[in-house]
Structure formats: C-alpha cells, structure tokens
Short mmCIF file of C-alpha atoms in Angstrom, two decimals:
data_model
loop_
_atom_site.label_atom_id
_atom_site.label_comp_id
_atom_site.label_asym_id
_atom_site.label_seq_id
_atom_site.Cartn_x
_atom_site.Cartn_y
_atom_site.Cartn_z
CA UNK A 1 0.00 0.00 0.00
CA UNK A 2 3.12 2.44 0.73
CA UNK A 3 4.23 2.02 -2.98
CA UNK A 4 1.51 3.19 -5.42
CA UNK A 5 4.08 1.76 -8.20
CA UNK A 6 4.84 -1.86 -6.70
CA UNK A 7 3.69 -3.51 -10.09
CA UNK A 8 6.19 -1.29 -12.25
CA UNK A 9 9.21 -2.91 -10.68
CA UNK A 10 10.15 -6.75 -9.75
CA UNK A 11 11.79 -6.07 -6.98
CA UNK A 12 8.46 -4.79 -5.11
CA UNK A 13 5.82 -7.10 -7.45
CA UNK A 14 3.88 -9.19 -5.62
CA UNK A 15 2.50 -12.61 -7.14
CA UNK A 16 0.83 -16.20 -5.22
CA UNK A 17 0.97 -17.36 -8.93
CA UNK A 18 3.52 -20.43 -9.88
CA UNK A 19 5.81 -17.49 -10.96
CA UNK A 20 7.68 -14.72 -9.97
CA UNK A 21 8.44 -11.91 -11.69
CA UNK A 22 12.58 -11.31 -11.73
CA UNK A 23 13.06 -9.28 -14.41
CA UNK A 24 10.64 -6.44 -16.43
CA UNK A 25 12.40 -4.78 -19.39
CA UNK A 26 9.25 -2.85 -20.53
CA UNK A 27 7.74 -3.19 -24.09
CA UNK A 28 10.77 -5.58 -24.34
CA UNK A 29 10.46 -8.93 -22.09
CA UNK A 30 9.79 -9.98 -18.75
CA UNK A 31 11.36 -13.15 -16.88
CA UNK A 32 10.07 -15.44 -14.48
CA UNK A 33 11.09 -17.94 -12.31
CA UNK A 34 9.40 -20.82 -10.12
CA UNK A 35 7.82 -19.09 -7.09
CA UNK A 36 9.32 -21.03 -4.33
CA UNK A 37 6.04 -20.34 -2.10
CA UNK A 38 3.67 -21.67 -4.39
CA UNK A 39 1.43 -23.71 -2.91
CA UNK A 40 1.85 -26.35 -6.04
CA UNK A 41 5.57 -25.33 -6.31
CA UNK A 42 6.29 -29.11 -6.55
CA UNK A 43 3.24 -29.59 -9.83
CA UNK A 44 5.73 -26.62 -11.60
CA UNK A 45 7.81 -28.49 -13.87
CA UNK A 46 9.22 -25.49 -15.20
CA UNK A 47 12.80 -23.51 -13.48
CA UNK A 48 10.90 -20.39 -15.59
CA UNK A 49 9.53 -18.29 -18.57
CA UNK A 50 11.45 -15.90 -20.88
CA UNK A 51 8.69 -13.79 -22.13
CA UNK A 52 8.87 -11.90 -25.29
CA UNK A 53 6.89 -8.88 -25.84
CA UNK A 54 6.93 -8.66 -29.81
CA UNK A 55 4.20 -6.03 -31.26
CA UNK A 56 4.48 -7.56 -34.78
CA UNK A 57 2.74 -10.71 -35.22
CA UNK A 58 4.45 -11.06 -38.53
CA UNK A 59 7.48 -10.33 -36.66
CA UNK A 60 6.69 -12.80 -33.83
CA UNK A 61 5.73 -15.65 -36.73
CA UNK A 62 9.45 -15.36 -38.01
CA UNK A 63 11.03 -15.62 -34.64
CA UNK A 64 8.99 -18.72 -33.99
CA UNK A 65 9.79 -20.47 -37.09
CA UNK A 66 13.52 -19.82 -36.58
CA UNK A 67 13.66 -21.31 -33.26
CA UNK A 68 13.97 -17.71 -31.25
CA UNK A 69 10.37 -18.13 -29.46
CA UNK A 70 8.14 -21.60 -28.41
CA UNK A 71 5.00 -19.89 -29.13
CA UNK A 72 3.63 -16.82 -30.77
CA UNK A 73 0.02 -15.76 -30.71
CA UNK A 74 -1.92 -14.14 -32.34
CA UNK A 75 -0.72 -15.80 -35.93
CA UNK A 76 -0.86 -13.80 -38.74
CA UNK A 77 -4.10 -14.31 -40.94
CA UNK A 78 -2.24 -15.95 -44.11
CA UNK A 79 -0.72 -17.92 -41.55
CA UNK A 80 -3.83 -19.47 -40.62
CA UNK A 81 -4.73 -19.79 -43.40
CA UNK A 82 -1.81 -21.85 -44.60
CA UNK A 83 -1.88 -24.33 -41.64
CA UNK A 84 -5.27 -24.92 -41.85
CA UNK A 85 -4.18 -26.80 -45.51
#
C-alpha cells in the first residue's frame, strides 16, 4: 500500500501465482522464475519463462519459425490460413 508503483518494478511485485516476476524490461520482455512459495511449487515443472513482448505478429511468426520463441500468438491471418491446408 506504501508504494503506489509496486507492479512497475520486480523487486516490489507481488505474485501467489507459480511465478515470480525477476526481471521487467518494458515493451521488451519480462522473466520469471518458479515461485518457491507456491502452494503447487512441486506440480511446476518449469525452473521459468522468458517472455517476449513482440508487437508484430508477422514479426513474432518469423522468430517462432527460426527457433527464437516456443509460441507466438496471435498468428498472422495468411498464416492461418496456410496451416489450416
């Protein structure tokens, strides 16, 4: 309640999700790691999440299908169109 701007920063964001935030490069990435106090902590079979924050979907599409993300969503609508055949 003291800091009006806790979510702006990881060091003062607070989370009961799986995750925690560690890192917050904004309109860039964000990076998480297993939240220790997680009630599931020992379901979480993941040591954390590189998050890319690509405004492209075109963009995002290209990183995917050179290996540089695991997902990207939304797909472009040629895309769709494309997998769909």
């Amino acid at each position: 309640e003291q800091n009006k701007d806790w979510a702006n920063d990881p060091k003062s964001f607070v989370s009961n999700g799986p995750f925690k935030l560690t890192e917050w490069k904004h309109k860039e990435s964000l990076k998480m790691v297993k939240n220790e106090n997680y009630f599931e902590k020992d379901r979480i079979k993941l040591a954390g999440i590189d998050w890319a924050m690509v405004e492209d979907e075109n963009t995002a599409w290209q990183m995917y299908r050179s290996g540089q993300l695991d997902l990207s969503y939304p797909l472009p609508g040629d895309v769709v169109g494309q997998l769909k055949s």
